[in-house]
CSV table of C-alpha atoms and ligand atoms in Angstrom, one decimal:
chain,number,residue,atom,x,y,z
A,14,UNK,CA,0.0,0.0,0.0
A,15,UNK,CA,1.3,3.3,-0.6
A,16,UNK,CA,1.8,5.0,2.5
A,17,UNK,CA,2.2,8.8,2.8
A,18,UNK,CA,5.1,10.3,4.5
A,19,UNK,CA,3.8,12.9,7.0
A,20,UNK,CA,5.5,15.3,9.3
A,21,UNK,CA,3.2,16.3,12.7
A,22,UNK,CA,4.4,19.9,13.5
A,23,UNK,CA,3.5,20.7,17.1
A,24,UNK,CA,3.6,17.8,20.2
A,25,UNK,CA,0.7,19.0,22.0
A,26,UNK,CA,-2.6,18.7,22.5
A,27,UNK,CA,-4.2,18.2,18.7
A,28,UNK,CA,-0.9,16.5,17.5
A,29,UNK,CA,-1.4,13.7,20.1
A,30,UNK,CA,-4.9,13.6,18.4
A,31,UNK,CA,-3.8,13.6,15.0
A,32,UNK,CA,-1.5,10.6,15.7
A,33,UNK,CA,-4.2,8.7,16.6
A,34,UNK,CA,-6.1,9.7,13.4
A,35,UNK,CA,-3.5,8.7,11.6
A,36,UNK,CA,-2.5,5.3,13.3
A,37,UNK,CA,-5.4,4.1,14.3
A,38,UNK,CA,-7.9,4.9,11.3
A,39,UNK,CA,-5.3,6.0,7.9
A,40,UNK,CA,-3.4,3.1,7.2
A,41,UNK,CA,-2.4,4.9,3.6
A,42,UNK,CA,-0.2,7.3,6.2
A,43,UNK,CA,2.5,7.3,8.3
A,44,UNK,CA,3.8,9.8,10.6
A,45,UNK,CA,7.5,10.2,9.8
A,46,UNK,CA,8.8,13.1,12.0
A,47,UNK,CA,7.2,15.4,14.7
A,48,UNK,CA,8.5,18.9,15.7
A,49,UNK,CA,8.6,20.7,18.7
A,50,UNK,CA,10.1,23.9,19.9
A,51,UNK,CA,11.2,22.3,22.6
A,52,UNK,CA,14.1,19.1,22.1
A,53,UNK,CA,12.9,17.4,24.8
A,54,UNK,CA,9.4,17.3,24.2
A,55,UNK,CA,9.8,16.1,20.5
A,56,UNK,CA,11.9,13.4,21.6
A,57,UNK,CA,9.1,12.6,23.8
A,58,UNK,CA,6.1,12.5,21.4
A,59,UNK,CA,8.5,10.3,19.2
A,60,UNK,CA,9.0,7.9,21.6
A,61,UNK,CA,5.9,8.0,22.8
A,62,UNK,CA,4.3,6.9,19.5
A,63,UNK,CA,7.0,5.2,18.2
A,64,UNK,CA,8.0,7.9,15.4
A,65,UNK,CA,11.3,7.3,13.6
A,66,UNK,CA,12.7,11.2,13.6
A,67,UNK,CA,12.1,14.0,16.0
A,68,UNK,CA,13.3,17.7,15.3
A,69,UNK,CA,13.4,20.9,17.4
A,70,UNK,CA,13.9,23.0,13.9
A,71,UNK,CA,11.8,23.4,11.3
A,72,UNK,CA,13.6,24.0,8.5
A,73,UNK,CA,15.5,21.0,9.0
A,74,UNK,CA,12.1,18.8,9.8
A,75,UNK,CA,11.2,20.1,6.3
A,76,UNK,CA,14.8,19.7,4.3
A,77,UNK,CA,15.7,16.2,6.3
A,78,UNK,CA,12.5,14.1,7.1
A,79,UNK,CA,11.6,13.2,3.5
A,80,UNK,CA,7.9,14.0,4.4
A,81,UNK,CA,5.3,14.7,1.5
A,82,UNK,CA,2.7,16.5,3.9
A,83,UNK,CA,3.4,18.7,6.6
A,84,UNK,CA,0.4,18.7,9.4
A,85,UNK,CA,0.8,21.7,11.1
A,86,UNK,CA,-0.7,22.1,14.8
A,87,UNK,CA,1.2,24.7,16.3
A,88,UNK,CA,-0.3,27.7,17.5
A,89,UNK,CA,-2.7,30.0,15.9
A,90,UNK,CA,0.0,33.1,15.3
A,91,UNK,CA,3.0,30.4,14.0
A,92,UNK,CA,0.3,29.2,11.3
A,93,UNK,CA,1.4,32.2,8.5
A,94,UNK,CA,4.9,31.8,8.9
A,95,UNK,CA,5.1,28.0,8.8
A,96,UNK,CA,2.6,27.4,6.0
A,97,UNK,CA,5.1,29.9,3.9
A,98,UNK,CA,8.0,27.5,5.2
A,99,UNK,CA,6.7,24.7,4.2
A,100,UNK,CA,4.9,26.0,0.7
A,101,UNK,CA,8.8,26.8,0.1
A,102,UNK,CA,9.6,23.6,0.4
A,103,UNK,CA,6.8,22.0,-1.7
A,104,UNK,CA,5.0,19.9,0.9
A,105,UNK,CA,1.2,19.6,1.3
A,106,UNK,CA,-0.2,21.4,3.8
A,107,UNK,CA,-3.1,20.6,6.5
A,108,UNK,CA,-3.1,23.1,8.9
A,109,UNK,CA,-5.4,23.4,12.0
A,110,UNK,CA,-7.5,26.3,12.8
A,111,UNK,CA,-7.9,29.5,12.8
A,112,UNK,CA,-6.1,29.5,9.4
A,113,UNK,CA,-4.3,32.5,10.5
A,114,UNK,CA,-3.9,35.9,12.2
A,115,UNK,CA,-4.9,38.2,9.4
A,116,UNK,CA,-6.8,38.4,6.5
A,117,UNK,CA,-3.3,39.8,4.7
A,118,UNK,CA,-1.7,36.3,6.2
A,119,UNK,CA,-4.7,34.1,4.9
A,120,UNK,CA,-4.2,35.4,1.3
A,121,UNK,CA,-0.2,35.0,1.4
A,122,UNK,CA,-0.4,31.1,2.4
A,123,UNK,CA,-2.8,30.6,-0.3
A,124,UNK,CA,-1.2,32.5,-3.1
A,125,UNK,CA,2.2,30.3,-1.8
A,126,UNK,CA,0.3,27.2,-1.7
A,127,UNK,CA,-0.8,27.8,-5.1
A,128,UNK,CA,2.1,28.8,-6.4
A,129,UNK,CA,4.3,26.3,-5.3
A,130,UNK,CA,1.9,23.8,-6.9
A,131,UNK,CA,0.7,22.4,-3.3
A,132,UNK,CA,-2.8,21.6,-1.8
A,133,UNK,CA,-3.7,23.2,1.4
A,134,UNK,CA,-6.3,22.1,3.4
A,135,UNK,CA,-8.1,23.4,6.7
A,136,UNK,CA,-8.6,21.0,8.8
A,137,UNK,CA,-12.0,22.0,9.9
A,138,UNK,CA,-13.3,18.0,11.8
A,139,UNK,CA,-16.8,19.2,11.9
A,140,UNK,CA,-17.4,18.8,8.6
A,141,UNK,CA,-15.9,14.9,8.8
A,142,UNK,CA,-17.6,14.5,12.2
A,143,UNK,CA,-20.4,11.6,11.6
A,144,UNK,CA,-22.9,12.6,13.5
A,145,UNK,CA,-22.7,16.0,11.8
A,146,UNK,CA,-22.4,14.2,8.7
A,147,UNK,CA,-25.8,12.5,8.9
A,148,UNK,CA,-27.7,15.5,10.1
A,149,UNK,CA,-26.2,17.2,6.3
A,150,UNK,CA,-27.4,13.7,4.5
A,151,UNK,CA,-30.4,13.8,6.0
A,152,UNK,CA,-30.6,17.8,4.9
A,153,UNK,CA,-29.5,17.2,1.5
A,154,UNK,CA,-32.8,14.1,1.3
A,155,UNK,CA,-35.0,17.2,1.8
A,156,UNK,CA,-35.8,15.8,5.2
A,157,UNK,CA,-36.0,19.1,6.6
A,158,UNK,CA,-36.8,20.9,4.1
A,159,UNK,CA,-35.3,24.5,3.2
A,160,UNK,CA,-33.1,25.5,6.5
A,161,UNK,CA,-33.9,28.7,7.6
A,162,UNK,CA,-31.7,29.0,11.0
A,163,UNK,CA,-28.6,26.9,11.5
A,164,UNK,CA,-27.5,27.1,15.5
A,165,UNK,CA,-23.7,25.4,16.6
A,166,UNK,CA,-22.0,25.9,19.7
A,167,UNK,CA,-19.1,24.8,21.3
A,168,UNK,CA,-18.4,25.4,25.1
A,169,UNK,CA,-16.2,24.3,27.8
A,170,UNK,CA,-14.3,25.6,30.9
A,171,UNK,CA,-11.1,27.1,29.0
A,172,UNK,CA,-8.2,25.9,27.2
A,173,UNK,CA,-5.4,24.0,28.3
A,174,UNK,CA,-2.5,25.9,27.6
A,175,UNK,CA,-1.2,29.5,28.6
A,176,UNK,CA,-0.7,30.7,24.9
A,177,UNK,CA,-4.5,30.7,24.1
A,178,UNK,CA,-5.0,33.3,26.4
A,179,UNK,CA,-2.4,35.7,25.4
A,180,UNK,CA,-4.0,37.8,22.1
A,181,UNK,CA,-0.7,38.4,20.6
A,182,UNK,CA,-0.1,34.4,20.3
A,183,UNK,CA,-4.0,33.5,19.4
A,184,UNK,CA,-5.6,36.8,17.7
A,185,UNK,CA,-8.2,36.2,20.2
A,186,UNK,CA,-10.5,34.4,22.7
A,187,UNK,CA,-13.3,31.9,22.3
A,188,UNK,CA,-14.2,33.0,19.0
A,189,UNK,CA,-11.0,32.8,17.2
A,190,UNK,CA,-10.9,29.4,19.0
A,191,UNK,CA,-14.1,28.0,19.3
A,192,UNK,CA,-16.5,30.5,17.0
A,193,UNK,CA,-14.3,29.1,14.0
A,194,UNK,CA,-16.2,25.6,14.0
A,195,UNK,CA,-19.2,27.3,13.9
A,196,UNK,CA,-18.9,29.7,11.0
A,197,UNK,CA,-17.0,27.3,9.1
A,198,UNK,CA,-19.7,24.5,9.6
A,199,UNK,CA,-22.8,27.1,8.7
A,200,UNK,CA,-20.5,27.4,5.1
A,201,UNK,CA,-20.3,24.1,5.0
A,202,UNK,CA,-23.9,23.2,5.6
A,203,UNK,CA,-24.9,26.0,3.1
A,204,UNK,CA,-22.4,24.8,0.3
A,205,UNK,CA,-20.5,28.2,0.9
A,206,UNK,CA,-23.0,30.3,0.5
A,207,UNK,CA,-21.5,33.6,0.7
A,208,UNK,CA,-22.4,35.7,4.4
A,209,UNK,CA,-23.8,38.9,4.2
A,210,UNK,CA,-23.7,40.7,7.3
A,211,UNK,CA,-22.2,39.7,11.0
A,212,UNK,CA,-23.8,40.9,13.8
A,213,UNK,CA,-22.0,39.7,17.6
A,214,UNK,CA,-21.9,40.3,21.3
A,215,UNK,CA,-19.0,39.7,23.7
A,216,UNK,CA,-17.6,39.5,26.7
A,217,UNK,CA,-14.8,38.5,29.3
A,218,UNK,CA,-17.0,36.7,31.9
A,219,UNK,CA,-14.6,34.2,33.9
A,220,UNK,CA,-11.5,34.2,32.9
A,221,UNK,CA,-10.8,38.2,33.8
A,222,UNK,CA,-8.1,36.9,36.1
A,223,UNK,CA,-6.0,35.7,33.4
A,224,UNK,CA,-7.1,37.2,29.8
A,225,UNK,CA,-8.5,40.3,27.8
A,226,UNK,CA,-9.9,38.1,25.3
A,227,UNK,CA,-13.3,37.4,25.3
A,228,UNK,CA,-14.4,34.1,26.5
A,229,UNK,CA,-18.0,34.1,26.0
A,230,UNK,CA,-19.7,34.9,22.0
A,231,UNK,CA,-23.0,34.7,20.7
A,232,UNK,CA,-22.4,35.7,16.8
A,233,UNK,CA,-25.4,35.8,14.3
A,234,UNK,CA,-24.5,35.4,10.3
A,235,UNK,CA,-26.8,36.1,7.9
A,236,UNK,CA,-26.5,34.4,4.5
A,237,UNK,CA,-27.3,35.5,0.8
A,238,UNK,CA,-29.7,32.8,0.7
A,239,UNK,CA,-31.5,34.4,3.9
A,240,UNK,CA,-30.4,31.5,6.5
A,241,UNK,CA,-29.0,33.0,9.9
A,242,UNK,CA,-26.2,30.9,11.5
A,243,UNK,CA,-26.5,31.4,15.5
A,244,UNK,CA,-22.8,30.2,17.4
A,245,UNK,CA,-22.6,30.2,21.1
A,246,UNK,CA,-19.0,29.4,22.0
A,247,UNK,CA,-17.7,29.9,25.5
A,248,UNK,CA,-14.6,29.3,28.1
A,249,UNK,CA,-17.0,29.8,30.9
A,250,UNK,CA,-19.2,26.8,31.2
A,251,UNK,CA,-18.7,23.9,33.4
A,252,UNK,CA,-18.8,20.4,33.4
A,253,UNK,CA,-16.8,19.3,30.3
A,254,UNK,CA,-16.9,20.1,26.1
A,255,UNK,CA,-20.2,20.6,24.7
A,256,UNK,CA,-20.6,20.5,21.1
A,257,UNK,CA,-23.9,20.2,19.4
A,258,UNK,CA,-25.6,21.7,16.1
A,259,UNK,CA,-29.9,22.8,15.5
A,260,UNK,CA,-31.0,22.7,11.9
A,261,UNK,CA,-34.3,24.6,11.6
A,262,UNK,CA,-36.0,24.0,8.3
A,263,UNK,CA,-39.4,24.6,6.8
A,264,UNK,CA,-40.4,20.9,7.2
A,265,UNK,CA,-38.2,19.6,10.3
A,266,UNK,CA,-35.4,20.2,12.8
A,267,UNK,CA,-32.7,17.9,14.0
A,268,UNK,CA,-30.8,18.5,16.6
A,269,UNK,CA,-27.1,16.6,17.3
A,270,UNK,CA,-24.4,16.8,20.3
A,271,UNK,CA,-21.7,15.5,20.0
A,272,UNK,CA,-20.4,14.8,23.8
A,273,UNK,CA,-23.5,14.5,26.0
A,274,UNK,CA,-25.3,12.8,22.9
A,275,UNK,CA,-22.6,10.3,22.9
A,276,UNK,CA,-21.7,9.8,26.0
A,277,UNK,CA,-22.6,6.8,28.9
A,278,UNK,CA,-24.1,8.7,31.8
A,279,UNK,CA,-22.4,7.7,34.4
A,280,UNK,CA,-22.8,7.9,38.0
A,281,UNK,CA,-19.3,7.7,40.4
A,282,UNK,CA,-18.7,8.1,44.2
A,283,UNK,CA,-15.3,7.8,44.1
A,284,UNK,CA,-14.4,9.2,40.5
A,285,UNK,CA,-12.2,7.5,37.8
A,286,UNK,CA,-9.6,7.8,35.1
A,287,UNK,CA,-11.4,10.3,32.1
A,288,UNK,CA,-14.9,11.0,31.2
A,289,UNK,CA,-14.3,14.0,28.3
A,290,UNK,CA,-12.5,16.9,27.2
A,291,UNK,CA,-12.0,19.5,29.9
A,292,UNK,CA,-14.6,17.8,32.2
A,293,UNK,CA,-12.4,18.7,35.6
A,294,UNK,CA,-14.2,16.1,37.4
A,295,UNK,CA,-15.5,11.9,37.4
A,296,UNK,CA,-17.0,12.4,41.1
A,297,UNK,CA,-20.6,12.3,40.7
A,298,UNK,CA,-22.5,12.2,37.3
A,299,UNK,CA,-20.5,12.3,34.2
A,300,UNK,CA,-21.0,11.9,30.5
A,301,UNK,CA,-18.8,9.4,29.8
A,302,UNK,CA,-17.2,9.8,26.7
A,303,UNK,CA,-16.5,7.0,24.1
A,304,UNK,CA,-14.4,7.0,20.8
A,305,UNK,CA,-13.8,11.0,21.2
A,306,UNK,CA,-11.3,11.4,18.4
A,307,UNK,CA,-13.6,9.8,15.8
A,308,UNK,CA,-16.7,11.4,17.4
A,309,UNK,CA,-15.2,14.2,16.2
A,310,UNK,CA,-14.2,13.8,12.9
A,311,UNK,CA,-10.7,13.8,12.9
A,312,UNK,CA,-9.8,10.3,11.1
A,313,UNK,CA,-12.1,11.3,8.7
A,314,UNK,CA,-11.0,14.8,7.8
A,315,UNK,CA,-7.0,13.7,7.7
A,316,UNK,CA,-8.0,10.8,5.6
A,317,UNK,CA,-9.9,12.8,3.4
A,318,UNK,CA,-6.2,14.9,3.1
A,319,UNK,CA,-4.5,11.7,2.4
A,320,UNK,CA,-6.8,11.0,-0.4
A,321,UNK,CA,-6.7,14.1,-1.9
A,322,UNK,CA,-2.8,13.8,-2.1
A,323,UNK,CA,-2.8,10.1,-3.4
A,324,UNK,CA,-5.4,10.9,-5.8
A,325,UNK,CA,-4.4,14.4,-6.7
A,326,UNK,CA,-7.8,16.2,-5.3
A,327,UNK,CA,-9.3,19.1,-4.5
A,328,UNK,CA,-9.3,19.2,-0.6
A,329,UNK,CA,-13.5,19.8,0.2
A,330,UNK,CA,-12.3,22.0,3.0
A,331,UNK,CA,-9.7,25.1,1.3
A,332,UNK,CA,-7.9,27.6,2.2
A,333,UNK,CA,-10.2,29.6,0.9
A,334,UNK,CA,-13.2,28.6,3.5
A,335,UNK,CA,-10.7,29.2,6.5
A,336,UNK,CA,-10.0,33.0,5.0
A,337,UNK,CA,-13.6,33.1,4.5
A,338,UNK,CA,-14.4,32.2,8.5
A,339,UNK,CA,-11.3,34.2,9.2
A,340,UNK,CA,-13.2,37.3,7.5
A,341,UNK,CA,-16.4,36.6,9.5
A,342,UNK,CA,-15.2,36.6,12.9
A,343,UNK,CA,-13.4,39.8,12.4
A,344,UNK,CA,-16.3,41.3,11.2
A,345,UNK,CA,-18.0,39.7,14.4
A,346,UNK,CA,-15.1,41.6,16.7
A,347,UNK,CA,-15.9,45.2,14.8
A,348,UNK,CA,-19.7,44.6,15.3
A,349,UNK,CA,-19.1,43.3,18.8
A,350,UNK,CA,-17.1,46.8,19.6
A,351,UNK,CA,-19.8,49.0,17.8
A,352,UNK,CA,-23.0,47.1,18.3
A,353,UNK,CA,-24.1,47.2,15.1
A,354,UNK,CA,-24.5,44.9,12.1
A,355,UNK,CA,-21.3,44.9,9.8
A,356,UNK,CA,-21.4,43.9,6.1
A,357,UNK,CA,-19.5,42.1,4.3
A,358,UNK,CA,-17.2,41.6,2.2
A,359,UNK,CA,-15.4,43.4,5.4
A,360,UNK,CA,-11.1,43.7,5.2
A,361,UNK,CA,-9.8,45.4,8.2
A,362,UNK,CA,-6.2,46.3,8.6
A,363,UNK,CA,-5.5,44.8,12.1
A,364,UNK,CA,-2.4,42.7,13.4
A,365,UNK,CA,-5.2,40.5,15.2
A,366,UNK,CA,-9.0,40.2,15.1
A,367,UNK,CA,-9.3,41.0,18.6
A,368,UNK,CA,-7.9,44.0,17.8
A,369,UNK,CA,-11.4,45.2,16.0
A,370,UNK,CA,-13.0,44.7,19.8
A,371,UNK,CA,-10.4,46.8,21.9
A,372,UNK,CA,-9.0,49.6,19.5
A,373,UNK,CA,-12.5,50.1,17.2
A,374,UNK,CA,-10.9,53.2,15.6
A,375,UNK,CA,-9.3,50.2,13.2
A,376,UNK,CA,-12.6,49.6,11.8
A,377,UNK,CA,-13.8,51.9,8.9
B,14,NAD,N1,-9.6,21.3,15.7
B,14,NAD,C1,-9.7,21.5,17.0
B,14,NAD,O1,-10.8,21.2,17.6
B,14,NAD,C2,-8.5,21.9,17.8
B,14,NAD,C3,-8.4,21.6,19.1
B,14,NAD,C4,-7.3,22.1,19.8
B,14,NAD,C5,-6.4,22.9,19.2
B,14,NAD,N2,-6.5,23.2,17.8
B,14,NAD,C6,-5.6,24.1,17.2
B,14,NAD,O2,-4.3,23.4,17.1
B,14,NAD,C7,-3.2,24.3,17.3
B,14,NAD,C8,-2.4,23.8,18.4
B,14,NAD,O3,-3.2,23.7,19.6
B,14,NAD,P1,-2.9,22.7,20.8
B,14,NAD,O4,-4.2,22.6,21.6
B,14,NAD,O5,-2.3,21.5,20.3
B,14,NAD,O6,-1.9,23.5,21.6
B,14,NAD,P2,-0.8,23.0,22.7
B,14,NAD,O7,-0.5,24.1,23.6
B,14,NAD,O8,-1.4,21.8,23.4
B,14,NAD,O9,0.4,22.5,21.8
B,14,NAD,C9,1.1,23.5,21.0
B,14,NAD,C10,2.4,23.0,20.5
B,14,NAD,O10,3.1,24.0,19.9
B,14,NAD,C11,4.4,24.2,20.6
B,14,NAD,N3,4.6,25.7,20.7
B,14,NAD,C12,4.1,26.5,21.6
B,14,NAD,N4,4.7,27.8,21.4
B,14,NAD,C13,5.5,27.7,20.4
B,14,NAD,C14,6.4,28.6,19.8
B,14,NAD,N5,6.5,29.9,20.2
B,14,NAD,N6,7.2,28.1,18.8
B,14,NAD,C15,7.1,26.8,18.4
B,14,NAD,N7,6.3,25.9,19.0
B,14,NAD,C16,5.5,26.3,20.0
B,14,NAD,C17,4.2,23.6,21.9
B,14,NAD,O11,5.4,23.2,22.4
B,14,NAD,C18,3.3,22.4,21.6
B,14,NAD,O12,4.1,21.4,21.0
B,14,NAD,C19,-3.9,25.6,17.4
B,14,NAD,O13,-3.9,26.3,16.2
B,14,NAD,C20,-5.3,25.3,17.9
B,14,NAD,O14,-6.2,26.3,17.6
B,14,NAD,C21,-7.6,22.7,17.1
């Protein structure tokens, strides 16, 4: 079987994930080389899942490891300058979300993927997750008729590492992290129909102590087709990741979570190993997750990469959607700062979305 070579480029979080997409569920992959900043760590991810080659550079991961596709799950402001990178170098790209800081940074990585003749994807997993993926069969069979309100949220407690919270190394809070899935999934749902106006409110509600990004959203996107997207993301809420879509149409709804939907409910005096993602307690009742990775999507979507390369495809999932979600949520941070409803097409020149919420003279 042919096997492609791929590099994972971070050794945290979502790369430990990604390995397990890829060893579990791709067997036309194989995970070649990691980076990490950090020596130590990349030696540990490699020997933790058995990788031949681990690098603390990444121009050497890119000249030395012989990989064909470069998986890049570093964090959200390294995205611009590593995509270029490894453009440069003429490896495929699938690169996590936010695509990038800016809107200028979104339009350089795809005029260097397309110029260097290689396919980038953006790995958005809720358009791969199954559950998700029924609920848009069961659309496209008419079962619901024609949507008129698509609702997705994702919530939980906060992320897990220090650089989220910092603006200058994420662009923003819950929406750059969280709000993406949602904007990118209304696209998806509505074949990338193109959004009209944004219209968003905001607020740092829990995490004060630590950030001056906003970790609470409620953004409302209205579509040329007339459909209005609804996403609720948050840090704030308790009791472990919640996930879960509403499709309102004209002859049905159908409604589909992703955690608590899939879960064992589960009842524990003295607590245990894991229930789900950021739930900071087993004592009591739980929702206790199975099968989270694939829940999720995330075999499905690097898969889908792996084909694309093999069979020389168009990824379903572009560049071009993550610039268009990118464009959305800043729009969503001006009309967050100004309360009103901003239009699009909307290009702001800011060094980071948030930006549009604290300094609103950027926005014209
Ligand atoms: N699709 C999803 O649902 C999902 C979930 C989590 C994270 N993500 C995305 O994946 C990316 C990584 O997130 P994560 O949760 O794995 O983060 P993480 O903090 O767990 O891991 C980040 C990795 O990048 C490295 N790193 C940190 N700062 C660096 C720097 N200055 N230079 C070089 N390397 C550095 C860290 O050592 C670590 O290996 C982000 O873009 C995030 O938005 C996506």
């Amino acid at each position: 079987m042919l096997k492609t070579k791929v590099a994972i480029l971070g050794a945290g979080f979502i790369s430990d994930i990604h390995f397990e997409s890829y060893h579990r569920f791709i067997p036309e992959a194989e995970v070649v080389a990691v980076y990490a900043r950090d020596a130590a760590k990349a030696k540990a991810f490699a020997e933790k899942h058995n990788i031949p080659a681990w690098y603390d550079d990444i121009d050497a991961i890119l000249s030395e490891s012989g990989c064909e596709v470069v998986d890049i799950c570093l964090p959200n402001f390294l995205h611009a300058s590593v995509t270029l990178k490894a453009a440069d170098a003429g490896k495929h790209i699938i690169i996590e979300k936010p695509l990038a800081l800016t809107l200028e940074e979104a339009d350089a990585m795809i005029a260097a993927c397309k110029a260097a003749g290689v396919k980038l994807m953006y790995a958005e997993e809720l358009c791969f997750a199954p559950k998700y993926e029924r609920v848009r069969q069961m659309v496209k069979e008419g079962g619901v008729g024609d949507i008129y309100m698509l609702k997705q949220g994702e919530k939980h407690s906060g992320p897990h590492s220090a650089w989220f919270y910092d603006k200058k190394l994420s662009g923003g809070g819950v929406l750059m992290d969280m709000g993406c899935h949602a904007i990118a999934w209304f696209r998806w749902m509505l074949n990338n129909a193109r959004a009209v106006s944004v219209y968003a409110s905001m607020a740092t509600v829990y995490h004060k102590d630590k950030t001056d990004c906003e970790d609470n959203s409620v953004v409302i996107v209205e579509f040329e087709n007339g459909v209005i997207g609804v996403a609720e993301n948050s840090w704030a809420k308790h009791g472990g990741m919640d996930d879960r879509c509403e499709v309102y149409g004209t002859g049905g709804v159908v409604y589909a979570d992703l955690f608590m939907g899939n879960a064992a409910v589960s009842y524990s005096k003295n607590g245990y190993g894991y229930a789900m993602e950021k739930a900071d307690t087993t004592i009591g009742w739980s929702f206790t997750i199975f099968e989270e990775v694939f829940n999720q999507g995330y075999p499905h979507e690097l898969k889908h990469f792996i084909d694309c390369i093999q069979q020389n495809k168009e990824p379903l999932v572009t560049g071009e959607d993550g610039r268009a979600v990118l464009e959305i949520i800043n729009a969503a941070y001006a009309s967050a700062a100004e309360g009103r409803k901003i239009m699009l097409p909307f290009s702001p020149k800011v060094e980071r979305p948030i930006d549009l919420w604290h300094h609103p003279q950027h926005i014209k």
